[in-house]
Short mmCIF file of C-alpha atoms in Angstrom, two decimals:
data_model
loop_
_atom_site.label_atom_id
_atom_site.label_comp_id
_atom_site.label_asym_id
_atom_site.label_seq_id
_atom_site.Cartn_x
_atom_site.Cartn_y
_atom_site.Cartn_z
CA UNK I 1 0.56 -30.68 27.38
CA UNK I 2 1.38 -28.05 25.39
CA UNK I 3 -1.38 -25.71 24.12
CA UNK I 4 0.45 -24.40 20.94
CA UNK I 5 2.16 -25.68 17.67
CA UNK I 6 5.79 -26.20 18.33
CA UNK I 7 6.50 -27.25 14.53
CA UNK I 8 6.26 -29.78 12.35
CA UNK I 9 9.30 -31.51 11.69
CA UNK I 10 10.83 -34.53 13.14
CA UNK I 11 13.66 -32.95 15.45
CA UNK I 12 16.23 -33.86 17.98
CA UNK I 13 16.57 -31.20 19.87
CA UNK I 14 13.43 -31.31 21.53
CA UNK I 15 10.37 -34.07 22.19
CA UNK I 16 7.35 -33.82 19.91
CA UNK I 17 5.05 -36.72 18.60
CA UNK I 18 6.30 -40.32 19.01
CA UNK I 19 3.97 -41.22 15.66
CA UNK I 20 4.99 -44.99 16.13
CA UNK I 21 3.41 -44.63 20.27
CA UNK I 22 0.92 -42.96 18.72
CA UNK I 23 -0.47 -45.32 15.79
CA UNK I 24 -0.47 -47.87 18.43
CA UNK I 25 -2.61 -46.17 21.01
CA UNK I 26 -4.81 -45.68 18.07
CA UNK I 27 -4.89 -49.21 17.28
CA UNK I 28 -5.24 -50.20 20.80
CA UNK I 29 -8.49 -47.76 20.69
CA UNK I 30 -9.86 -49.32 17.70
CA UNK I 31 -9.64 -53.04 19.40
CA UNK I 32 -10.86 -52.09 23.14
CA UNK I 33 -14.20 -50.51 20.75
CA UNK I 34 -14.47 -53.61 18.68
CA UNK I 35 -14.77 -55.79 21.42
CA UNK I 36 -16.75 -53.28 23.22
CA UNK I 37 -19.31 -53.92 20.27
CA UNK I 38 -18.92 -57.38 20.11
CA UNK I 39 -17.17 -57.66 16.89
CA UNK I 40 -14.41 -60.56 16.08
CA UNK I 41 -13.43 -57.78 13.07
CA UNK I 42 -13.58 -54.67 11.74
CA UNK I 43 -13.61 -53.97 7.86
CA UNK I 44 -12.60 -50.43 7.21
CA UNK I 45 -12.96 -48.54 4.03
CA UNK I 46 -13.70 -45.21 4.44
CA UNK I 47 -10.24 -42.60 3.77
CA UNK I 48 -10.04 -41.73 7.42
CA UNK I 49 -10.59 -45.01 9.12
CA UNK I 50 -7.77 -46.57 7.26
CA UNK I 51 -5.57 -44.29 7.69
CA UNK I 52 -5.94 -44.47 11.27
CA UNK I 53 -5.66 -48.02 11.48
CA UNK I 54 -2.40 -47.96 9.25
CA UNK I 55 -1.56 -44.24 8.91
CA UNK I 56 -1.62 -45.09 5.12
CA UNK I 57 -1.63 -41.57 2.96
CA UNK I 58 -2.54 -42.58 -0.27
CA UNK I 59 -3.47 -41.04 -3.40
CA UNK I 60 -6.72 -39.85 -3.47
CA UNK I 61 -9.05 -39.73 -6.62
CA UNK I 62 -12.03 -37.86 -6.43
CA UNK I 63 -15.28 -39.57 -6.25
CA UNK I 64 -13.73 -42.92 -5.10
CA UNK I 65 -14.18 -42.83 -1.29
CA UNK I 66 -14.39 -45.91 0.27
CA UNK I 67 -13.44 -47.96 -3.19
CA UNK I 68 -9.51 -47.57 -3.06
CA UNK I 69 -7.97 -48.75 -0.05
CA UNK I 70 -9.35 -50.84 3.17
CA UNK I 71 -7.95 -52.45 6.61
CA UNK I 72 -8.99 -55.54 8.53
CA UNK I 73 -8.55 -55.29 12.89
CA UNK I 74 -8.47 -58.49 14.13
CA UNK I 75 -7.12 -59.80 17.39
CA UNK I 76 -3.43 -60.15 18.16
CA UNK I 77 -2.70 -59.05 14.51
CA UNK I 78 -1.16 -56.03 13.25
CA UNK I 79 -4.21 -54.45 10.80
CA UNK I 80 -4.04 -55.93 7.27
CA UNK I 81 -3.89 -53.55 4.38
CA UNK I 82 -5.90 -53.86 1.22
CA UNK I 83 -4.82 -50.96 -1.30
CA UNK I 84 -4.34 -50.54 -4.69
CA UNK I 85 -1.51 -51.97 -6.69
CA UNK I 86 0.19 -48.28 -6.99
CA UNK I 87 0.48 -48.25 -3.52
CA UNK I 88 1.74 -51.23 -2.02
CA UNK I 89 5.57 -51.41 -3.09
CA UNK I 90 5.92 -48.14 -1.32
CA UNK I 91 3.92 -49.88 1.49
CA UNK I 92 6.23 -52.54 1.49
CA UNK I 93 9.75 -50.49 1.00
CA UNK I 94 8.23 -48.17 3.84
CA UNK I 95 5.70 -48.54 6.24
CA UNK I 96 7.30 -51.57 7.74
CA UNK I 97 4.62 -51.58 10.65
CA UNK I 98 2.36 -53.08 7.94
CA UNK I 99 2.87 -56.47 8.22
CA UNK I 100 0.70 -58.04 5.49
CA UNK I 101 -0.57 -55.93 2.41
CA UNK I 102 -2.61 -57.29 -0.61
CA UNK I 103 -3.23 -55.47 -3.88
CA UNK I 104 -7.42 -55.06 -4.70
CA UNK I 105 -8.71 -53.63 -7.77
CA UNK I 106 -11.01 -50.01 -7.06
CA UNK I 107 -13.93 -51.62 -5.85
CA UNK I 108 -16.58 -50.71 -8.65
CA UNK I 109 -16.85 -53.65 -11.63
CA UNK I 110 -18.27 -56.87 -10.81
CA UNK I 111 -16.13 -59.06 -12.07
CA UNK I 112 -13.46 -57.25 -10.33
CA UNK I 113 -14.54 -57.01 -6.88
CA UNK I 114 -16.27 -60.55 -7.20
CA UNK I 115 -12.48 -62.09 -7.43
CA UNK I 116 -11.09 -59.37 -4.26
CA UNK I 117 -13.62 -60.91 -2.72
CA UNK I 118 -13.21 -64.64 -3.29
CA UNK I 119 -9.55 -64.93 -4.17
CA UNK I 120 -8.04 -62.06 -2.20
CA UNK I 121 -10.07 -61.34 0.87
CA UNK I 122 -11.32 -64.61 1.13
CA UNK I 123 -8.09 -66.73 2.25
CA UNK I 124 -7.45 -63.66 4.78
CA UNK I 125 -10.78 -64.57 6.32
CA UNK I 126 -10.37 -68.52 6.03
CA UNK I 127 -6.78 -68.30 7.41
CA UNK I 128 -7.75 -65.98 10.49
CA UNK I 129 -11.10 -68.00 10.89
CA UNK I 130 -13.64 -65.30 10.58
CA UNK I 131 -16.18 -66.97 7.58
CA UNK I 132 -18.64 -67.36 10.01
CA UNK I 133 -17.97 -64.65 12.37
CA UNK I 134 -19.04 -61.27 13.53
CA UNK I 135 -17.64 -58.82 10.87
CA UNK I 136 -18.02 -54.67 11.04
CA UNK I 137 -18.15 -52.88 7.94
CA UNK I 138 -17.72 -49.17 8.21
CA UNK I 139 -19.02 -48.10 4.51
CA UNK I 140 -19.16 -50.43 1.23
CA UNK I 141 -20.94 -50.23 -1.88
CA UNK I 142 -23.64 -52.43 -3.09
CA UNK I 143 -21.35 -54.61 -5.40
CA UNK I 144 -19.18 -55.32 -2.68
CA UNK I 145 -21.40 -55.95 -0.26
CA UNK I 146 -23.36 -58.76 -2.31
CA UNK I 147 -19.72 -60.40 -3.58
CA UNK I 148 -19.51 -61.11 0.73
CA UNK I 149 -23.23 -62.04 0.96
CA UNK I 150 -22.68 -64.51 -1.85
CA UNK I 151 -19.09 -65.96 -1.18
CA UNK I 152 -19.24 -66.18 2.55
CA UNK I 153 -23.08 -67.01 3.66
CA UNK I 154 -22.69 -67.50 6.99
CA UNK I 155 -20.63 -64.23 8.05
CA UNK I 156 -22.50 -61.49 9.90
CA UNK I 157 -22.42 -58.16 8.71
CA UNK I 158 -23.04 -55.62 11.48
CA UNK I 159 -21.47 -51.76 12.23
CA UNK I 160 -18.20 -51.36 12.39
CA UNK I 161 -18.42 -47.60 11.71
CA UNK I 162 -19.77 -46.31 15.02
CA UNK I 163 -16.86 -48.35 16.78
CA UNK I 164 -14.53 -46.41 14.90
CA UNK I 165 -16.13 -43.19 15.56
CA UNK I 166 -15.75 -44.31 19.26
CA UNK I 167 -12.43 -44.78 19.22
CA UNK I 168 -11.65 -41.19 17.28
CA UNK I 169 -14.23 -39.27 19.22
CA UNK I 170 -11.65 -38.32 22.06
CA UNK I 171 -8.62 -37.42 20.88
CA UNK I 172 -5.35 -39.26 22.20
CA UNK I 173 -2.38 -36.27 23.31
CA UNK I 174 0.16 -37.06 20.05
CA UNK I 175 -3.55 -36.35 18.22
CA UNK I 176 -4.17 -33.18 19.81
CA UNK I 177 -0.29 -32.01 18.91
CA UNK I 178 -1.18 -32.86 15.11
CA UNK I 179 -4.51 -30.66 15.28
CA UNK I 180 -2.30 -27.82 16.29
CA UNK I 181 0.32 -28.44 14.15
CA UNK I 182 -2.92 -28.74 11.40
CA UNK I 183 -4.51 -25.43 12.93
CA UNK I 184 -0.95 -23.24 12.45
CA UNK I 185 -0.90 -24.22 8.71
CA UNK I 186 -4.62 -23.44 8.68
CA UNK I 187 -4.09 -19.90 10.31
CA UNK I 188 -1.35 -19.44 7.57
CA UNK I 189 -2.93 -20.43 4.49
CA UNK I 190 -5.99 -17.46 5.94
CA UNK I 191 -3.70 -15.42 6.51
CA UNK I 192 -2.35 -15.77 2.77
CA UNK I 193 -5.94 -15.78 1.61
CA UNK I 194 -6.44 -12.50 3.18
CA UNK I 195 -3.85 -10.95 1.74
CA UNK I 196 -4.50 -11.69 -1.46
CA UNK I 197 -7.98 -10.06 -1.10
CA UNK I 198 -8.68 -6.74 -3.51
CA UNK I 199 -10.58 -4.90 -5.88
CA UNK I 200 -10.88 -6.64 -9.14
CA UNK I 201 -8.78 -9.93 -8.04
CA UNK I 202 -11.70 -12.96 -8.78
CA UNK I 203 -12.51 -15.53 -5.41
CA UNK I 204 -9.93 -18.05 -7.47
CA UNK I 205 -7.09 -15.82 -7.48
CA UNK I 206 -7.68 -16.13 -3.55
CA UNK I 207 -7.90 -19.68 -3.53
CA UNK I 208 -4.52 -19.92 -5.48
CA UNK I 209 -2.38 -17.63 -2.81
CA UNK I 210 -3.82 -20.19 -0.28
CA UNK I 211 -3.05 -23.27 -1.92
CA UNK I 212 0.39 -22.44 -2.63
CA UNK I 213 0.76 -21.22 1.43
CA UNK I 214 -0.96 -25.13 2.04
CA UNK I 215 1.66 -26.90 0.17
CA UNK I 216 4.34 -24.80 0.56
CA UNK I 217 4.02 -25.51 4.77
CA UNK I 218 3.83 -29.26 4.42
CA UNK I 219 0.04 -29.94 4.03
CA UNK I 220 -1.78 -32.38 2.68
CA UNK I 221 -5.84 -31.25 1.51
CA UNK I 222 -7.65 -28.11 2.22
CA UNK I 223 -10.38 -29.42 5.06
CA UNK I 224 -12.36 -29.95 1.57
CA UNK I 225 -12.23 -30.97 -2.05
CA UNK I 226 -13.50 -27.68 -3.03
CA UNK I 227 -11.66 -24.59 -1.23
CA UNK I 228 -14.40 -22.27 0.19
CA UNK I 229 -13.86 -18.92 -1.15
CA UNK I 230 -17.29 -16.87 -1.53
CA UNK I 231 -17.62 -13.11 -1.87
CA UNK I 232 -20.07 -10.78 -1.72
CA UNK I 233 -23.76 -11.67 -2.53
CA UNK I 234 -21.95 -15.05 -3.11
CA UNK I 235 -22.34 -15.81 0.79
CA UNK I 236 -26.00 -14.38 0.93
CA UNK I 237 -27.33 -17.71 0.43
CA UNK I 238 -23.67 -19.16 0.65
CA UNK I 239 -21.99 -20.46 -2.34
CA UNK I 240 -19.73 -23.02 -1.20
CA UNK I 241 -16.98 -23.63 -4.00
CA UNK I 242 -14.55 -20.82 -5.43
CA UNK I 243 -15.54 -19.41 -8.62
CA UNK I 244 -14.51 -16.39 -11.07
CA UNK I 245 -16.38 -13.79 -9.81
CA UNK I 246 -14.51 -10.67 -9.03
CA UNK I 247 -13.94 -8.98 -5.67
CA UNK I 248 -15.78 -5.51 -5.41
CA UNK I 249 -15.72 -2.51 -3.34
CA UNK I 250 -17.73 -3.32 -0.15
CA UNK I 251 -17.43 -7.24 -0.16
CA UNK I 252 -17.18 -9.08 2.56
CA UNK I 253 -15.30 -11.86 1.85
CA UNK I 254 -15.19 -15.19 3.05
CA UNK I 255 -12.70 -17.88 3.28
CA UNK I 256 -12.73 -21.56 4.40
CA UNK I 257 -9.94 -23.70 2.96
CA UNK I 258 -8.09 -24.91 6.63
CA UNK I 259 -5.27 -27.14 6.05
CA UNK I 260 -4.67 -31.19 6.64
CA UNK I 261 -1.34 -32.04 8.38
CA UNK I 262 0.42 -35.95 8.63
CA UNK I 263 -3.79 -36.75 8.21
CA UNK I 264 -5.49 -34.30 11.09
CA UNK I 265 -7.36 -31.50 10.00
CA UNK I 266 -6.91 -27.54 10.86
CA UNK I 267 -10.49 -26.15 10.18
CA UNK I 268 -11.24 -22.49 10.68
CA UNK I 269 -12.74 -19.77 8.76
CA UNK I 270 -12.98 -15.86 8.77
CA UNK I 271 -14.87 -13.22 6.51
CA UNK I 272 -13.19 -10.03 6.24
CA UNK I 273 -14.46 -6.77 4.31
CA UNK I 274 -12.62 -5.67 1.17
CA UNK I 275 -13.30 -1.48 1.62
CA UNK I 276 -15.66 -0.72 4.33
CA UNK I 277 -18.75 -2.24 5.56
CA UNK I 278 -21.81 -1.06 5.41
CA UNK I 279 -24.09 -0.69 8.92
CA UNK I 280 -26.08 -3.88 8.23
CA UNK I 281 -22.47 -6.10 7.33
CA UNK I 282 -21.36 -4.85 10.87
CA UNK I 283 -24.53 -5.88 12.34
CA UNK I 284 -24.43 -9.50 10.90
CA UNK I 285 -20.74 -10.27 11.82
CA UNK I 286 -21.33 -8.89 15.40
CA UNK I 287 -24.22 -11.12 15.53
CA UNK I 288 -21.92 -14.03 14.71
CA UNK I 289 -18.79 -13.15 16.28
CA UNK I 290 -20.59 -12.34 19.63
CA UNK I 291 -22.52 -15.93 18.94
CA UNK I 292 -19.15 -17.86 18.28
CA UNK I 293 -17.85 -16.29 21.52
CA UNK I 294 -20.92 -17.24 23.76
CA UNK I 295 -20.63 -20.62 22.32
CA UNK I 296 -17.36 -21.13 23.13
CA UNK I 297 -17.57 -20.19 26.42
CA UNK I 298 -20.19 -23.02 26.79
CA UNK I 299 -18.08 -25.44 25.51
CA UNK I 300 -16.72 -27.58 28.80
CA UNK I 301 -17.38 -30.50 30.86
CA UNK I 302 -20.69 -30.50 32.40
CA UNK I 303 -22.41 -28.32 29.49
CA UNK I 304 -24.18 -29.69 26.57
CA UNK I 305 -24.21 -29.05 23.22
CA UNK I 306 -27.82 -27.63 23.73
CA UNK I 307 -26.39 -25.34 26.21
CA UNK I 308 -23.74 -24.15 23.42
CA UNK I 309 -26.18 -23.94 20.91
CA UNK I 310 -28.48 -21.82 22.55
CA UNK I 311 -25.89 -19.65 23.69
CA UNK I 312 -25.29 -18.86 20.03
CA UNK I 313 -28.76 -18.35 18.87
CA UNK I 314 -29.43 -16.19 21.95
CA UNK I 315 -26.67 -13.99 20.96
CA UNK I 316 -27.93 -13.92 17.49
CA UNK I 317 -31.25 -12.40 18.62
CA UNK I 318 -30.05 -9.54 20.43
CA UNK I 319 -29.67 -8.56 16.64
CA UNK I 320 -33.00 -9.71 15.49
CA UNK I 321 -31.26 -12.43 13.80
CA UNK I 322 -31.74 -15.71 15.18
CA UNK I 323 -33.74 -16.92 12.38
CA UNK I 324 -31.09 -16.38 9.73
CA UNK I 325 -28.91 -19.55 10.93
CA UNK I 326 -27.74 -21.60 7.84
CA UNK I 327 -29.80 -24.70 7.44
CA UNK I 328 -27.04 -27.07 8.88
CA UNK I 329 -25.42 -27.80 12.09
CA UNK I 330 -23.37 -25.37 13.88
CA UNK I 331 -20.24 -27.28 14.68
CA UNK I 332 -18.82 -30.38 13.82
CA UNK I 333 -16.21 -32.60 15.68
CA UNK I 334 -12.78 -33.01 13.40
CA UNK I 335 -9.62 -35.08 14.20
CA UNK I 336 -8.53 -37.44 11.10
CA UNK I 337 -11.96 -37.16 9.80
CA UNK I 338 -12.35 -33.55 8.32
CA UNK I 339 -15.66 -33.43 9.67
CA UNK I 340 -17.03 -36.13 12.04
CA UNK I 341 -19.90 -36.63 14.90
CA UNK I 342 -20.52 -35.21 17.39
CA UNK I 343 -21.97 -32.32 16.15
CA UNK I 344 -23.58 -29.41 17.52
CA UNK I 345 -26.50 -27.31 16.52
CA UNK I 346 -27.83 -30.28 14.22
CA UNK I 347 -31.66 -30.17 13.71
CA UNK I 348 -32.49 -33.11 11.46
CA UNK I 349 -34.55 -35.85 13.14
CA UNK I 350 -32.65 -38.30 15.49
CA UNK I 351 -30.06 -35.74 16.73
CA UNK I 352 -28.61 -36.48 20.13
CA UNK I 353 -28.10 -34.48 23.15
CA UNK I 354 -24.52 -35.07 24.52
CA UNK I 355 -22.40 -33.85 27.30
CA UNK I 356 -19.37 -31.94 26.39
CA UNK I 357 -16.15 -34.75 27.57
CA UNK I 358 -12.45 -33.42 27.68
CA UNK I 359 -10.52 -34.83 24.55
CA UNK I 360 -13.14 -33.60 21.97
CA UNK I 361 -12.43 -31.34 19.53
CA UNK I 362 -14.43 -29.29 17.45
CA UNK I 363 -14.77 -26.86 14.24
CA UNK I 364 -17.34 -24.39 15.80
CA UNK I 365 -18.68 -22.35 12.48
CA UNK I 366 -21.77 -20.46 13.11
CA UNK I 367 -23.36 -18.66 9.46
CA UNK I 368 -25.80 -16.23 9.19
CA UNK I 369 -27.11 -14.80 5.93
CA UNK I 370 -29.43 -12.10 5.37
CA UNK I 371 -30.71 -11.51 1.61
CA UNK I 372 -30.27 -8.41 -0.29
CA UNK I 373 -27.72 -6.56 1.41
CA UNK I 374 -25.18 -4.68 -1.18
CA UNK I 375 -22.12 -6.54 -0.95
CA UNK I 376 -23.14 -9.48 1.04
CA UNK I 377 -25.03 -10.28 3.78
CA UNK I 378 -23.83 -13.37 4.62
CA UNK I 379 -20.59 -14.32 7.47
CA UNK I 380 -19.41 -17.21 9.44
CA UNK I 381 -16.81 -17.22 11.35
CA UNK I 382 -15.16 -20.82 12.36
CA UNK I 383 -12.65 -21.85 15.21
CA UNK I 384 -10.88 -25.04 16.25
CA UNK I 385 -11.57 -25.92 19.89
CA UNK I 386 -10.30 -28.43 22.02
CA UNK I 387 -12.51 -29.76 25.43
CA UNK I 388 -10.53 -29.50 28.27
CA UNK I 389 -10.82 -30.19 32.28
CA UNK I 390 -11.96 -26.74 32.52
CA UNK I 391 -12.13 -23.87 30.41
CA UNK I 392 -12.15 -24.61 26.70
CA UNK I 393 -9.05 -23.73 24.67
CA UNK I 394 -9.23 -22.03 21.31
CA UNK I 395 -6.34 -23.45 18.79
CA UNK I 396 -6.97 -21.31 15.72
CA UNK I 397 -5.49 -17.61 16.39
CA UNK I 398 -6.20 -16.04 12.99
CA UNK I 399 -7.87 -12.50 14.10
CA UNK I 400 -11.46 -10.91 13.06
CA UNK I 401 -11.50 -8.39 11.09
CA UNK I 402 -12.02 -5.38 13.71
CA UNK I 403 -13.80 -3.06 10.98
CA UNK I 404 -16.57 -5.45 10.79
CA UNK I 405 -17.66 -5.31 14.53
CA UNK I 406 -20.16 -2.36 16.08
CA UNK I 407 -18.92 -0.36 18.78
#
């Protein structure tokens, strides 16, 4: 396979990603996990789930995850789409591999979702014979969830999110050729960032050079709602949104906004110094640059993500630093979910220890912050990487900023 981004158009000079092949090896993922759980359906509502069930992209309205658009798996059926009424003649005129769509209101008022739920998803469930079966929800809210209880007494509501998470955990080939696709527009839109970095230009100036670089390339979303632009004592403890505050002598400056591409997500990260950086700046982003790197190299089959996250923390305390981790996990897996299990690094009760399987892929993004330092004390550094057979491979190329490393 190749290990780089060849481009992303649809071409016919050369082979890239059959999407069609791939949607229904995705599919065919889903349904080998659903029986796998012993599940005669899967109900799917959060963004990502549906759209890899149906590779629907649909308008997105902030705060309404999980209340716009769902999908029902089922046996020997293409997946049915539920989506809102602005979507579904463009469903119909073209996404022809959607064979059955029905319009649903946003899932919020009771009335509302009390009629989806009798009138509309009911006679889908009577006609495929699945009132009294084993249904998996991945998310719903409460409204929705008691419309079911109420209409359809006898159906059993169990998880259909970890199946799903199952299925995406290991990422199909015509995936991994999105992610780098998703990682090249990612490593742009820094690059842009970067550039725009100065004296006297404010973190949303950044943001803006970064944005237009995103759209301008073909992406969808930054890898969140809120690009991550934070300079200065801004990342010292890290403030994780873009605001007006100017760009001084001496910053460092950091910048997380990645880059979504035909739904898989590019997420990396660098901090680079506007000026020069003081002893104690160096310090810090050696600590975390020599961390990523150790980590990294821990990071194939055989290894855990204890082993990687030890490796990191152990670098960290060659520089007295090791208690100055962020208080969340270090990495995160990402595919079509921006951010998704497994994770590494994660300390909150109940976290597993897992083996590192080729097919994963992960947003590795150590932070450390140290208070009080005069323009910032605070760096991560973040890199796509992709498990392998052997050694790990690195997607993101974006460079580190040299003048921020001892020696």
């Amino acid at each position: 396979m190749d290990r780089y981004a060849r481009g992303p158009f649809n071409i016919g000079y050369e082979q890239r990603v059959d999407l069609s092949t791939l949607r229904a090896e995705r599919i065919a993922k889903a349904q080998e996990q659903r029986r796998k759980a012993g599940l005669d359906a899967i109900l799917v509502w959060k963004d990502e789930n549906c759209r890899y069930l149906t590779d629907l992209r649909p308008q997105l309205i902030a705060g309404k995850t999980t209340a716009l658009n769902g999908a029902l798996l089922i046996e020997g059926e293409a997946p049915i789409l539920f989506c809102s009424g602005g979507e579904h003649d463009r469903v119909q005129l073209t996404m022809p591999w959607v064979k059955e769509a029905h319009i649903i209101p946003i899932i919020e008022e009771v009335a509302l979702v009390d009629g989806m739920v009798k009138d509309i998803l009911g006679p889908v469930l009577k006609k495929h014979r699945l009132t009294e079966a084993k249904l998996g929800l991945d998310e719903s809210n409460i409204v929705f969830f008691k419309a079911l209880q109420r209409h359809f007494p006898k159906l059993q509501i169990e998880d259909g999110d970890t199946p799903m998470l199952a299925a995406r955990r290991h990422k199909l080939p015509g995936e991994i050729v999105l992610l780098e696709e998703a990682t090249a527009i990612a490593d742009a839109v820094t690059a842009s960032a970067t550039a725009a970095i100065a004296e006297g230009v404010r973190e949303c100036d950044v943001v803006g050079e970064a944005m237009r670089t995103l759209f301008k390339l073909g992406g969808e979303y930054s890898h969140v709602m809120t690009p991550f632009v934070a300079s200065g004592e801004h990342m010292a403890p890290p403030n994780r949104i873009c605001s007006d505050k100017l760009i001084r002598n001496g910053d460092i400056v950091f910048i997380d906004i990645g880059a979504c591409f035909n739904g898989y997500f590019g997420d990396m990260a660098r901090a680079v110094i506007c000026g020069k950086p003081s002893d104690e700046q160096r310090k810090i982003f050696t600590a975390v640059y020599e961390g990523l790197m150790d980590g990294i190299a821990e990071m194939r089959p055989g290894r855990t993500d204890k082993d990687c996250t030890d490796a990191i923390v152990r670098a960290a305390g060659k520089y007295g630093l090791d208690g100055r981790f962020l208080s969340l996990f270090i990495a995160h897996g990402v595919g079509i979910g921006a951010n998704e299990p497994p994770y590494i690094g994660e300390t909150l009760p109940g976290a597993p220890t897992y083996e590192f399987e080729p097919g994963m892929v992960f947003a590795v993004e150590p932070l450390i912050w140290v208070p009080g330092v005069r323009g910032g004390g605070g760096v991560r550094l973040e890199d796509m990487v992709l498990i392998t057979d052997g050694a790990p491979h690195v997607m993101s190329r974006a460079p580190y900023d040299e003048k921020l490393l001892l020696g």
